[in-house]
PDB file of C-alpha atoms in Angstrom:
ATOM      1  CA  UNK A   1     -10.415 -29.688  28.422  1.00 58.00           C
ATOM      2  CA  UNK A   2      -8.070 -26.479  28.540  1.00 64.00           C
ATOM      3  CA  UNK A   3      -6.866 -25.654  24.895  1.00 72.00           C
ATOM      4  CA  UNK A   4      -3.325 -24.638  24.576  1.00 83.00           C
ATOM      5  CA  UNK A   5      -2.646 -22.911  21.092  1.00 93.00           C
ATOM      6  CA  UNK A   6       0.978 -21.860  21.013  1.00 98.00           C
ATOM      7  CA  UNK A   7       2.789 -19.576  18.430  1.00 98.00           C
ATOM      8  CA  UNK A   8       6.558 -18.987  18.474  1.00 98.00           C
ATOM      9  CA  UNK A   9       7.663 -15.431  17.421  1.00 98.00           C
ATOM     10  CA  UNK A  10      10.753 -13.924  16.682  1.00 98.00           C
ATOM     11  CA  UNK A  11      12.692 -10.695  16.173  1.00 98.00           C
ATOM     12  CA  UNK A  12      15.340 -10.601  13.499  1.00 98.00           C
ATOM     13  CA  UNK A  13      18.446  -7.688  14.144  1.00 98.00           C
ATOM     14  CA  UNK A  14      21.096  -7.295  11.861  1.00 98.00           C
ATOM     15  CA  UNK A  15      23.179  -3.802  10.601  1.00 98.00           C
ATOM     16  CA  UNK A  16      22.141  -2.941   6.787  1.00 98.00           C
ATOM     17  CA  UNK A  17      24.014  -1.912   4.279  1.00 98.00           C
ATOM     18  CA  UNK A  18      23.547   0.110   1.183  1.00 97.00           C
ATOM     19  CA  UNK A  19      22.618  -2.573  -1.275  1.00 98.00           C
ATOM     20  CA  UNK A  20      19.044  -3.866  -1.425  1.00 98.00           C
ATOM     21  CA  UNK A  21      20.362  -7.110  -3.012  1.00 98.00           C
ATOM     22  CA  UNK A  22      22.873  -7.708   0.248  1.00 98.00           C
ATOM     23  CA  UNK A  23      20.024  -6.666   2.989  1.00 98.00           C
ATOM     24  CA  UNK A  24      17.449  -9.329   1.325  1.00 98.00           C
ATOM     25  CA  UNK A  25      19.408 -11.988   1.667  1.00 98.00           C
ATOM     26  CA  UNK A  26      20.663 -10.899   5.150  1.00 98.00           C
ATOM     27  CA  UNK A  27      16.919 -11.335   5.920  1.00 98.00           C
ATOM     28  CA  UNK A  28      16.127 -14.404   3.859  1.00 98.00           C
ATOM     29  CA  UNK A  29      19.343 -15.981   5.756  1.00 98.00           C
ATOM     30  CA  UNK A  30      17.807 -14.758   9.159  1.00 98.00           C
ATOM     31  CA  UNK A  31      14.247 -15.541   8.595  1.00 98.00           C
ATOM     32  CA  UNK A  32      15.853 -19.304   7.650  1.00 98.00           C
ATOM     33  CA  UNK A  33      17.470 -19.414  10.792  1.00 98.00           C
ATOM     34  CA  UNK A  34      14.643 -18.344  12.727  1.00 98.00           C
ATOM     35  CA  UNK A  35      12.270 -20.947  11.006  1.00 98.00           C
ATOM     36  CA  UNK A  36      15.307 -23.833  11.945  1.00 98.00           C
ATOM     37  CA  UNK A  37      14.289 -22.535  15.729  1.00 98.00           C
ATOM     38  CA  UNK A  38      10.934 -23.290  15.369  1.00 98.00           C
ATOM     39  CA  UNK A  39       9.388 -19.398  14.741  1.00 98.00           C
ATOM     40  CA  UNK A  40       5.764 -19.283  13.558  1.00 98.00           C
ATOM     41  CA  UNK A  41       5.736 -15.216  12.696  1.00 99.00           C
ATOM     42  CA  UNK A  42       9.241 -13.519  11.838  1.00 99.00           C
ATOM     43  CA  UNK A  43      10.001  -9.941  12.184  1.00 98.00           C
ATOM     44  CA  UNK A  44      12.203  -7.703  10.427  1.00 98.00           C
ATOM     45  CA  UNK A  45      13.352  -4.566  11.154  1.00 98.00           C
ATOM     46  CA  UNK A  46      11.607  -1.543   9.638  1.00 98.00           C
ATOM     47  CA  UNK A  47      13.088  -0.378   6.058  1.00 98.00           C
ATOM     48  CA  UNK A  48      16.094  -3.224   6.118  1.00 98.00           C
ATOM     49  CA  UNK A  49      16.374  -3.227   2.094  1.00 98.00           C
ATOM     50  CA  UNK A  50      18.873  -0.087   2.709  1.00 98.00           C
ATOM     51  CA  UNK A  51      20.608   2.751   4.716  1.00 98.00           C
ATOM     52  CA  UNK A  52      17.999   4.463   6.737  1.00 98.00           C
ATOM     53  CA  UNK A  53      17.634   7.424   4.971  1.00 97.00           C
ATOM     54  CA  UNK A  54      15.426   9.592   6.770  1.00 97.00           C
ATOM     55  CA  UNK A  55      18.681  11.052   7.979  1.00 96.00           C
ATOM     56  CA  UNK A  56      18.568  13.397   4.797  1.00 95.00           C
ATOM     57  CA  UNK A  57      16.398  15.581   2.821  1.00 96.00           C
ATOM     58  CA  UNK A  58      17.265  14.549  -0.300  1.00 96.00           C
ATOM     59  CA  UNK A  59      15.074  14.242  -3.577  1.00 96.00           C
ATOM     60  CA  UNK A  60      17.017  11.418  -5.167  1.00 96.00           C
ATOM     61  CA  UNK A  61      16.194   9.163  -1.946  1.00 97.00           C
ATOM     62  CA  UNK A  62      12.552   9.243  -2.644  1.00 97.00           C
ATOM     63  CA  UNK A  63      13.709   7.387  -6.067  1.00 97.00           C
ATOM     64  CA  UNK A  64      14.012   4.267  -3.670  1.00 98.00           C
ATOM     65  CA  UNK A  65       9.892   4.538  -2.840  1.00 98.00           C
ATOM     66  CA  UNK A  66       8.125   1.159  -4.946  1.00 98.00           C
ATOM     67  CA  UNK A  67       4.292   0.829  -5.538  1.00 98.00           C
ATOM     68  CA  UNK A  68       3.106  -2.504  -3.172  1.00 98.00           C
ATOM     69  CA  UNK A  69       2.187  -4.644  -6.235  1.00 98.00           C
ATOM     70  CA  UNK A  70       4.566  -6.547  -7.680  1.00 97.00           C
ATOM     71  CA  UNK A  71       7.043  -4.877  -5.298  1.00 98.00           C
ATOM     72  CA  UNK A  72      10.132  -7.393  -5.905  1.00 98.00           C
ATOM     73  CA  UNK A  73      11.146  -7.696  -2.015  1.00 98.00           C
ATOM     74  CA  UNK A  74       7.683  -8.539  -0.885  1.00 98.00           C
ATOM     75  CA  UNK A  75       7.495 -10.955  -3.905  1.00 98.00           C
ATOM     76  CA  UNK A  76      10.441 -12.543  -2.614  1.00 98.00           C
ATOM     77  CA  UNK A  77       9.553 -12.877   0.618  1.00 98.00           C
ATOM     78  CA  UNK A  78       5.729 -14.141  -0.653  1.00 98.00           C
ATOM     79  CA  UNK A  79       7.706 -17.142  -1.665  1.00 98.00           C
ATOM     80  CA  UNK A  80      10.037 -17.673   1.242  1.00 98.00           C
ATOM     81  CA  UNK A  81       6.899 -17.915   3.476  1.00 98.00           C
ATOM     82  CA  UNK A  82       5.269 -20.250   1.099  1.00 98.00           C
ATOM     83  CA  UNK A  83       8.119 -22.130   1.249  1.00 98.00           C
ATOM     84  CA  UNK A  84       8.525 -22.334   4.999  1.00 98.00           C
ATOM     85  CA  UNK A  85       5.225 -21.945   6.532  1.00 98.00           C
ATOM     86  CA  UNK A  86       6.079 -18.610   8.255  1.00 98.00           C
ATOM     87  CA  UNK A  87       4.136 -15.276   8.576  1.00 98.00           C
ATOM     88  CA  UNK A  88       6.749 -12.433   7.725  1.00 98.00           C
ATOM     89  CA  UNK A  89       5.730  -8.701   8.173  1.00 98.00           C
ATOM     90  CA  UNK A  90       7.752  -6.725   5.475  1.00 98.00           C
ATOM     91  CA  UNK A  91       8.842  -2.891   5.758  1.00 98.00           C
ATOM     92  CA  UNK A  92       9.376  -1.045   2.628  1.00 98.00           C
ATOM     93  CA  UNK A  93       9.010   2.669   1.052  1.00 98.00           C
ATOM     94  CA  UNK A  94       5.685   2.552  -0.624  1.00 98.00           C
ATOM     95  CA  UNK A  95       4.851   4.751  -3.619  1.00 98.00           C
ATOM     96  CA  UNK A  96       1.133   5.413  -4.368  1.00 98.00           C
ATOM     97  CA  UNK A  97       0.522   7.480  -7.216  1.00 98.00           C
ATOM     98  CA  UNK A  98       1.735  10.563  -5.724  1.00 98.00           C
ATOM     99  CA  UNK A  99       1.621   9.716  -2.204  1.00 98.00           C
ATOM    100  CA  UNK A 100       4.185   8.450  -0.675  1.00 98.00           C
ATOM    101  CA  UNK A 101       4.320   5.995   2.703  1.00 98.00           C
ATOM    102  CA  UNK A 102       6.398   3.927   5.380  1.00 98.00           C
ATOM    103  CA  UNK A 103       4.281   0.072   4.773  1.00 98.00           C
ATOM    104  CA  UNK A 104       3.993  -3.148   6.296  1.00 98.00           C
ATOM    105  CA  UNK A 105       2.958  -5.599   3.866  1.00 98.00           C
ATOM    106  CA  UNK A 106       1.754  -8.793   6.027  1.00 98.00           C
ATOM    107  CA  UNK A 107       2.714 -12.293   4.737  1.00 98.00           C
ATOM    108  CA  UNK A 108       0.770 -15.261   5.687  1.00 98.00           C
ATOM    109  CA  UNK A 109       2.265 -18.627   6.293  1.00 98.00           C
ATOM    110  CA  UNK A 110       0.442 -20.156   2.325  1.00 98.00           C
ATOM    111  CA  UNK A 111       2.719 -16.684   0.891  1.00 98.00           C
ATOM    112  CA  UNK A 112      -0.396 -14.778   0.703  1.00 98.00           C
ATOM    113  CA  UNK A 113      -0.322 -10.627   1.059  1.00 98.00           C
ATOM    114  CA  UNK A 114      -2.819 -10.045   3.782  1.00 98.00           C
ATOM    115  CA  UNK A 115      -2.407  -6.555   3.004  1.00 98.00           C
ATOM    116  CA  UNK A 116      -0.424  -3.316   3.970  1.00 98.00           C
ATOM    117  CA  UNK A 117      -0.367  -1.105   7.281  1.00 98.00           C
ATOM    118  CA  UNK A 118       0.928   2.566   6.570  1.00 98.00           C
ATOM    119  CA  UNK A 119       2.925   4.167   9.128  1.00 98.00           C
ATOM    120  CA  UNK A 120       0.206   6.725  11.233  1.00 98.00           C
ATOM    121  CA  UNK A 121       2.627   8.828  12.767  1.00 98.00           C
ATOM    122  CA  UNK A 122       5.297  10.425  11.267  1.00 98.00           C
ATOM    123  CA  UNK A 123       8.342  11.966  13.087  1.00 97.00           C
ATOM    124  CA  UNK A 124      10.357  14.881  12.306  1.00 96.00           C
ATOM    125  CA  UNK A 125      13.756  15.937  13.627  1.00 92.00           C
ATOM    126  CA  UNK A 126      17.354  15.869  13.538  1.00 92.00           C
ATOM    127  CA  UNK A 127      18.389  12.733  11.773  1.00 94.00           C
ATOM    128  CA  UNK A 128      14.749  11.422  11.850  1.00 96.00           C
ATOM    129  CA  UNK A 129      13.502  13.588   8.825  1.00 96.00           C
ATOM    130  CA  UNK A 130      10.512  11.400   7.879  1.00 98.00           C
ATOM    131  CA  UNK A 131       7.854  14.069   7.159  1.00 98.00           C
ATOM    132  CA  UNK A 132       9.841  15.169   3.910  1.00 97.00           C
ATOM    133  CA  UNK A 133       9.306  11.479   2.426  1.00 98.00           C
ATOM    134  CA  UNK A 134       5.818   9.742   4.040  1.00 98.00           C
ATOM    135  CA  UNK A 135       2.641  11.285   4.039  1.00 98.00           C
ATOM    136  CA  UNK A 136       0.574  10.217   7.221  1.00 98.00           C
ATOM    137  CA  UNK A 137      -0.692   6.920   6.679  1.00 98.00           C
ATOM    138  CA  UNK A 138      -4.226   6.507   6.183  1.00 98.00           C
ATOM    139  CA  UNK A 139      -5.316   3.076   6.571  1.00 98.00           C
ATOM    140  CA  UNK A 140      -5.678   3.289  10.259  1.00 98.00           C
ATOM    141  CA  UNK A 141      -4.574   0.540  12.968  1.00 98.00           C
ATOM    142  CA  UNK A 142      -5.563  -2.625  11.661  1.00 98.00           C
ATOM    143  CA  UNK A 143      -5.346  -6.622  12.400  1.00 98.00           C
ATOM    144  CA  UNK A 144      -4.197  -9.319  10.008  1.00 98.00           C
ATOM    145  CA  UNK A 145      -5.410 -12.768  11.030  1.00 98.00           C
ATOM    146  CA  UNK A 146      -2.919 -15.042   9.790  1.00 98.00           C
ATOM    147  CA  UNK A 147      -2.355 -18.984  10.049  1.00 98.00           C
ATOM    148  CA  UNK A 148      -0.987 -18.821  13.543  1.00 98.00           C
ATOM    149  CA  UNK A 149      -2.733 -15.482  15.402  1.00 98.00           C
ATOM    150  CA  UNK A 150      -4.551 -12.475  14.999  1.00 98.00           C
ATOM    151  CA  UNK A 151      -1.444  -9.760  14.961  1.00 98.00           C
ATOM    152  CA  UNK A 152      -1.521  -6.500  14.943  1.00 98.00           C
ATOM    153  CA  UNK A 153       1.233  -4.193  13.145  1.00 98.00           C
ATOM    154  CA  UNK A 154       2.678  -1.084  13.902  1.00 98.00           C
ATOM    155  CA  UNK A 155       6.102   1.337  12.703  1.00 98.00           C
ATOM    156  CA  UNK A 156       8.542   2.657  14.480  1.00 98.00           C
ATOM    157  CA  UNK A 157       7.543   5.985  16.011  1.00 98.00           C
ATOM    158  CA  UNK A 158       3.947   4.399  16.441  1.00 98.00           C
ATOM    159  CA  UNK A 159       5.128   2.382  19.092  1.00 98.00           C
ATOM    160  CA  UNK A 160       5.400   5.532  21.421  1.00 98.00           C
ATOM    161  CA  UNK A 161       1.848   5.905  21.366  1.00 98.00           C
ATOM    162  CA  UNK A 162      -0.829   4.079  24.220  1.00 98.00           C
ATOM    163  CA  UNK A 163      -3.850   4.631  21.620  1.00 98.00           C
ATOM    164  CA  UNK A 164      -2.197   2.453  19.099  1.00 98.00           C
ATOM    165  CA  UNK A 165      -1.644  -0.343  21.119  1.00 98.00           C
ATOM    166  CA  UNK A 166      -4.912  -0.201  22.443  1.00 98.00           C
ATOM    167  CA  UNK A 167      -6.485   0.126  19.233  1.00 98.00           C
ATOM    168  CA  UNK A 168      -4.952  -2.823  17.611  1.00 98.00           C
ATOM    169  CA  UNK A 169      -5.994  -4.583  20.556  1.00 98.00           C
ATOM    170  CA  UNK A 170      -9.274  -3.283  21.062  1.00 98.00           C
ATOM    171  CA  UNK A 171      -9.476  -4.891  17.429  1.00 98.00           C
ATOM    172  CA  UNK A 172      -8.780  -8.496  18.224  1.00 98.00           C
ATOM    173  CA  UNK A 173      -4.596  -8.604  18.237  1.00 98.00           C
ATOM    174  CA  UNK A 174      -3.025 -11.647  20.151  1.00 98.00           C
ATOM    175  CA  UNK A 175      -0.012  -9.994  19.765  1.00 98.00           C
ATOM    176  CA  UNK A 176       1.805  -6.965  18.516  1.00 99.00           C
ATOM    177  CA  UNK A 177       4.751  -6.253  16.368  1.00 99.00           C
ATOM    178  CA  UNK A 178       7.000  -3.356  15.586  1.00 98.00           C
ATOM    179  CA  UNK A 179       9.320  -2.846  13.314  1.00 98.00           C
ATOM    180  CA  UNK A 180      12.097   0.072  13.876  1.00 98.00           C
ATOM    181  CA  UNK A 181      15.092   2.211  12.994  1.00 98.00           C
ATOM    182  CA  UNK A 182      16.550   3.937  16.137  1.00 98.00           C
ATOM    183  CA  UNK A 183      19.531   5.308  17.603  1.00 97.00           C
ATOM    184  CA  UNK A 184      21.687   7.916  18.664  1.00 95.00           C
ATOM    185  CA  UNK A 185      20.428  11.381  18.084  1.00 94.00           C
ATOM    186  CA  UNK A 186      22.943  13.660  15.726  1.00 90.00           C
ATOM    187  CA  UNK A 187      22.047  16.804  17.462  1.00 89.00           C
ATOM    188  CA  UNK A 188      22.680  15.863  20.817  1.00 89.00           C
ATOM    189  CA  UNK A 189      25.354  12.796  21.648  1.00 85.00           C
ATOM    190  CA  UNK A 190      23.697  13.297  25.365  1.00 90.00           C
ATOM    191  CA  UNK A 191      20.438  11.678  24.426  1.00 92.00           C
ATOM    192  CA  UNK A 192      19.746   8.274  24.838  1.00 94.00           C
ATOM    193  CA  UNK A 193      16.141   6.759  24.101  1.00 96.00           C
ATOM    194  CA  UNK A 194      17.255   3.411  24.920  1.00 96.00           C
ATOM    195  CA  UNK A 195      15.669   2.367  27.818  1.00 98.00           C
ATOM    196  CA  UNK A 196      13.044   5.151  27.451  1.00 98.00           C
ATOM    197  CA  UNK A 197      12.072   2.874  24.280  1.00 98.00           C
ATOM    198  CA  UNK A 198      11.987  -0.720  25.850  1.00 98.00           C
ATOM    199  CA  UNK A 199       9.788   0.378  28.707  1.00 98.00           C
ATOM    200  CA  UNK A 200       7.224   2.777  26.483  1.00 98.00           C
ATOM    201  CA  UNK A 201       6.707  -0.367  24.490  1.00 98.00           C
ATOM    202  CA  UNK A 202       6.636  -3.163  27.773  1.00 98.00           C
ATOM    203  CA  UNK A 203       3.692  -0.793  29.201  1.00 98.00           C
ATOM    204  CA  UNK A 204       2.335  -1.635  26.203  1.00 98.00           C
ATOM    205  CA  UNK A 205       2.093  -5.300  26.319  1.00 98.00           C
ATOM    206  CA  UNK A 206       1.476  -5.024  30.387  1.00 98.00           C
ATOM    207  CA  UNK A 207      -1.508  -2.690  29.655  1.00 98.00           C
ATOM    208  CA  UNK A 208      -3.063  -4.736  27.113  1.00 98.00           C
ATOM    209  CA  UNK A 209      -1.677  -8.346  28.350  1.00 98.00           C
ATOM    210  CA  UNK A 210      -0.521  -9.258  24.742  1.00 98.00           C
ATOM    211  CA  UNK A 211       3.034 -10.106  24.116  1.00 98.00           C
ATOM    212  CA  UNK A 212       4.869  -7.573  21.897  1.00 99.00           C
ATOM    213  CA  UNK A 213       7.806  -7.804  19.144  1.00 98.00           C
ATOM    214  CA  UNK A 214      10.250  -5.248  18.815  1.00 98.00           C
ATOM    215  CA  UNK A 215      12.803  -6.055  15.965  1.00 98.00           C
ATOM    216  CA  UNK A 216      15.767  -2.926  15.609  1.00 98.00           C
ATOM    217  CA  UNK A 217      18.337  -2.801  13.661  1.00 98.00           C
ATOM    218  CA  UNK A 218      21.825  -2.249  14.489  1.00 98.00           C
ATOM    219  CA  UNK A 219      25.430  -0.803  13.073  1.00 98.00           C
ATOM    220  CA  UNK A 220      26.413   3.006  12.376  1.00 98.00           C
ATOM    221  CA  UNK A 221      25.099   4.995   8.959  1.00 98.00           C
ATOM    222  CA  UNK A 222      26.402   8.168   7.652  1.00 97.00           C
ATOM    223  CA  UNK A 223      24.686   9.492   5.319  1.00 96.00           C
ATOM    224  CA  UNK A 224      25.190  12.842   3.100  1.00 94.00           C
ATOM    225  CA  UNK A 225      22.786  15.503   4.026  1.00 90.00           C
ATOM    226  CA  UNK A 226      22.118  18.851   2.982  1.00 83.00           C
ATOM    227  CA  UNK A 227      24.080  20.319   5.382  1.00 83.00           C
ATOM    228  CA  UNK A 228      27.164  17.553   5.950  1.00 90.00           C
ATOM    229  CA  UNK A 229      27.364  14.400   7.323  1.00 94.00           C
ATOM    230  CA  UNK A 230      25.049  13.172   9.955  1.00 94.00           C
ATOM    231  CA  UNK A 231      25.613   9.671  11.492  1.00 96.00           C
ATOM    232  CA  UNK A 232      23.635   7.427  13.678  1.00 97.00           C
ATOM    233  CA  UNK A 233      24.410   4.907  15.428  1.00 97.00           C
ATOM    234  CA  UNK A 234      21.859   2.206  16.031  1.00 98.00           C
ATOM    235  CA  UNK A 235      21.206   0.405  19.418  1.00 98.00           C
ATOM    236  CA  UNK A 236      19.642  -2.705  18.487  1.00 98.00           C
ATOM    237  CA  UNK A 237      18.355  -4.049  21.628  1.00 98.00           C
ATOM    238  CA  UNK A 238      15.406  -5.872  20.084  1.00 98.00           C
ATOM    239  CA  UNK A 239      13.435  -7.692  22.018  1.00 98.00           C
ATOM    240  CA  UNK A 240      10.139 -10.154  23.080  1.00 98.00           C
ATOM    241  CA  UNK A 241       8.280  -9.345  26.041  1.00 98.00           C
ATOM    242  CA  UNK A 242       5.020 -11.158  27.531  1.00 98.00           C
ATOM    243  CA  UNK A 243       1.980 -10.106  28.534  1.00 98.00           C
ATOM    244  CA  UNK A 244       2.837  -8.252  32.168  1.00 98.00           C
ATOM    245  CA  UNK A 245       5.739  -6.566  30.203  1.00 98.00           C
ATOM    246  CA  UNK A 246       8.126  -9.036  31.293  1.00 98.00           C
ATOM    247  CA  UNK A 247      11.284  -9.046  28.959  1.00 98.00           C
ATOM    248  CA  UNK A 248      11.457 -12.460  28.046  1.00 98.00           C
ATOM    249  CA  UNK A 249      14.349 -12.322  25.044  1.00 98.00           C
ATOM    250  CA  UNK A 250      16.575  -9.234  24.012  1.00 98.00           C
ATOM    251  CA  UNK A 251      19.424  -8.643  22.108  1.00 98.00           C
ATOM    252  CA  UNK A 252      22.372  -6.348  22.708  1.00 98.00           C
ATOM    253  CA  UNK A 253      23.600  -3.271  21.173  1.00 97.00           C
ATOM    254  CA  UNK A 254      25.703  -4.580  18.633  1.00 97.00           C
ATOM    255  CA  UNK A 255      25.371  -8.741  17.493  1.00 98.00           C
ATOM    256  CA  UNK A 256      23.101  -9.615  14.562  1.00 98.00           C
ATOM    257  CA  UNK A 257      20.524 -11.505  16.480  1.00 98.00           C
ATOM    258  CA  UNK A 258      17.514 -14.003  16.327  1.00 98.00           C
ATOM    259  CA  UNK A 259      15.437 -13.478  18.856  1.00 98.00           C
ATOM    260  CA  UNK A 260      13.209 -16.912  19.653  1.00 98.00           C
ATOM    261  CA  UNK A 261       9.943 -16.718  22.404  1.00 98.00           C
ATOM    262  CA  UNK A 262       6.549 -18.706  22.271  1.00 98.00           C
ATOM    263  CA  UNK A 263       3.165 -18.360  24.114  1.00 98.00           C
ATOM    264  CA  UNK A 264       0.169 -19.936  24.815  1.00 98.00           C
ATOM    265  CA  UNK A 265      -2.125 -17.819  23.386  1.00 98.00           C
ATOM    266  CA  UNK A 266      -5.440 -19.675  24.886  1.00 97.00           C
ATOM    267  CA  UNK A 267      -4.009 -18.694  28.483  1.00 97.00           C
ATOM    268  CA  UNK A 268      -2.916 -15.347  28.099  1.00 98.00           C
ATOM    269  CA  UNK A 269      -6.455 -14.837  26.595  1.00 98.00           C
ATOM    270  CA  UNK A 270      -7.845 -16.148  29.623  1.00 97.00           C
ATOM    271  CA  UNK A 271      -5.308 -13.913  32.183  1.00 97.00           C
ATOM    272  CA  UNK A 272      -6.341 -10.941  29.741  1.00 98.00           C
ATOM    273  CA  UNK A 273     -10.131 -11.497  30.475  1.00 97.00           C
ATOM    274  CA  UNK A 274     -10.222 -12.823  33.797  1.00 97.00           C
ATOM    275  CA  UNK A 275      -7.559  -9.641  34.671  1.00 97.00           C
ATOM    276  CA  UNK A 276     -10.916  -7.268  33.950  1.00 97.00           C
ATOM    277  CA  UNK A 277      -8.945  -4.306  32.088  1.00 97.00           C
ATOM    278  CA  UNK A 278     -11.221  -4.921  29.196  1.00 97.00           C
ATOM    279  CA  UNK A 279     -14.220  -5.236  31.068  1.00 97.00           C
ATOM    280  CA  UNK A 280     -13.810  -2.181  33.014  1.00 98.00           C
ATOM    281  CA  UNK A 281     -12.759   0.022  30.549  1.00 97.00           C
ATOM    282  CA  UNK A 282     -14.670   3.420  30.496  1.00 97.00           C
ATOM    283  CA  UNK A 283     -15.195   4.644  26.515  1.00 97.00           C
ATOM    284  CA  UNK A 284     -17.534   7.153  27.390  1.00 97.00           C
ATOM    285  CA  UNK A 285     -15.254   9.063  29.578  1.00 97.00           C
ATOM    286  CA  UNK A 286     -12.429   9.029  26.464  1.00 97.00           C
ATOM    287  CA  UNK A 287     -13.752  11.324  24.369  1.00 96.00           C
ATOM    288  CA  UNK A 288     -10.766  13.730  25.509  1.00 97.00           C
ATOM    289  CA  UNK A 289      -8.482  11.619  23.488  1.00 96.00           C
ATOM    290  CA  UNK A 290     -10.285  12.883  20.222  1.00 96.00           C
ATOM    291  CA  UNK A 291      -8.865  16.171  20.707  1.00 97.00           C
ATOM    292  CA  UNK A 292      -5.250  17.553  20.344  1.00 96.00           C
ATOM    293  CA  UNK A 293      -5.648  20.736  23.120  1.00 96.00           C
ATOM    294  CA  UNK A 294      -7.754  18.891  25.873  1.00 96.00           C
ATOM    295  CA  UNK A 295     -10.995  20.821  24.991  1.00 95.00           C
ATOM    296  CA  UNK A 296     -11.831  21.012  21.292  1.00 94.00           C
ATOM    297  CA  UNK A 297     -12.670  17.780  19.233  1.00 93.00           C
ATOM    298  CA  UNK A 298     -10.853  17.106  15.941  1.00 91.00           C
ATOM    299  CA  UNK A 299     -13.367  16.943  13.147  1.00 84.00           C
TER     300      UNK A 299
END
């Protein structure tokens, strides 16, 4: 008999504001409505408790940075997903001693912490100033088996890069998820990643045949920097695509949005096997990627 093992997903979009208490229950009410639609594994976008404030170099920001345990938004959100039988992913600023990181705590549908993904790759320009608040993350790409699929997580500016897509997959993920914080660029109004960013991340789920999750969030932030103002201007556009890359839910530029899609896992396993990528693939010929000039390995 040909199983059929289903999971519905979502992507939650909304614009923060400055007030931790204010974005938490924008996502509680979200994830609510999401769960009302049926969603198995809910999405928020990546650090929704406040402003993005990345735009800045400013010392007082990295005040907002909370050690995982006990952290009070990923308690709260322990219990909503108790409560509902969901699997929530949940962004926040991590402190770790004296390291600091951009996490993923992973919620299982019972309310258990699975455990935290830390950001890999960490951007650093105009209005995207991460490197002056997150060291690298060091956990590597990893996979959380929860209740309704083996997911893997990644952040923002991870989502530009093949090797972590394939990695995560390589690993066992049915699907992928990525939380985000993009828009405008404050240096040049004439850039516009928008579509550059939808079909990075659909090559992504086409290459590997997994659906992916892209949750952004949306509304315009000004934020005081060392040198003026700088504002952004966020272009939403969250979406769900399926396994060939296929957009099969997105949101505009501008709505607070829950984003509903569900797949039978069971066949796009089989499509993603039968399809050979997998089988063909060619590791001893990669070794290339272990280098950043094309000749000399990293050590």
């Amino acid at each position: 008999m040909e199983k059929h093992r289903t999971v519905v997903v979502s992507a939650l979009q909304f614009a923060c504001t400055d007030d931790v208490s204010t974005n938490v229950a924008t996502a509680e009410r979200l994830v609510r409505a999401a769960h009302k639609q049926g969603a198995n594994i809910i999405l928020i976008q990546e650090l929704f408790e406040g402003y993005y404030f990345c735009q800045a170099q400013r010392e007082d920001y990295i005040q907002r940075a909370k050690p995982h345990k006990d952290h009070p938004t990923i308690l709260r959100m322990q219990k909503l997903a108790k409560e509902l039988g969901v699997v929530i992913p949940v962004s926040f600023f991590e402190e770790a001693n004296n390291a600091h990181y951009n996490s993923i705590a992973i919620i299982d549908a019972d309310g258990t912490d699975l455990g935290i993904y830390r950001k890999s790759h960490i951007p650093d320009g105009p209005g995207y100033e991460e490197k002056f608040y997150f060291n690298p993350g060091d956990t590597g790409f990893k996979v959380f088996q929860t209740k309704f699929a083996k997911i893997g997580v990644a952040i923002c500016w991870d989502q530009w890069f093949p090797e972590a897509a394939r990695a995560m997959v390589l690993q066992g993920a049915e699907i992928l998820f990525y939380p985000t914080a993009i828009g405008t660029e404050p240096h040049d109004a004439n850039i516009d990643s928008r579509d550059h960013w939808k079909r990075v991340m659909q090559g992504h789920a086409g290459a590997n045949l997994v659906p992916l999750v892209a949750s952004n969030r949306i509304g315009k932030e000004i934020i005081e920097t060392e040198h003026g103002k700088s504002e952004i201007k966020f272009y939403g556009n969250s979406f769900i695509a399926g396994p060939t890359g296929e957009i099969v839910s997105i949101a505009d530029d501008k709505e607070e949005t829950v984003l509903i899609a569900q797949f039978d896992l069971d066949k796009i396993k089989s499509t993603r096997h039968s399809w050979g990528v997998f089988r063909d693939r060619r590791p001893d010929l990669y070794k290339v990627l272990l280098t950043l000039d094309g000749t000399n390995p990293v050590r």
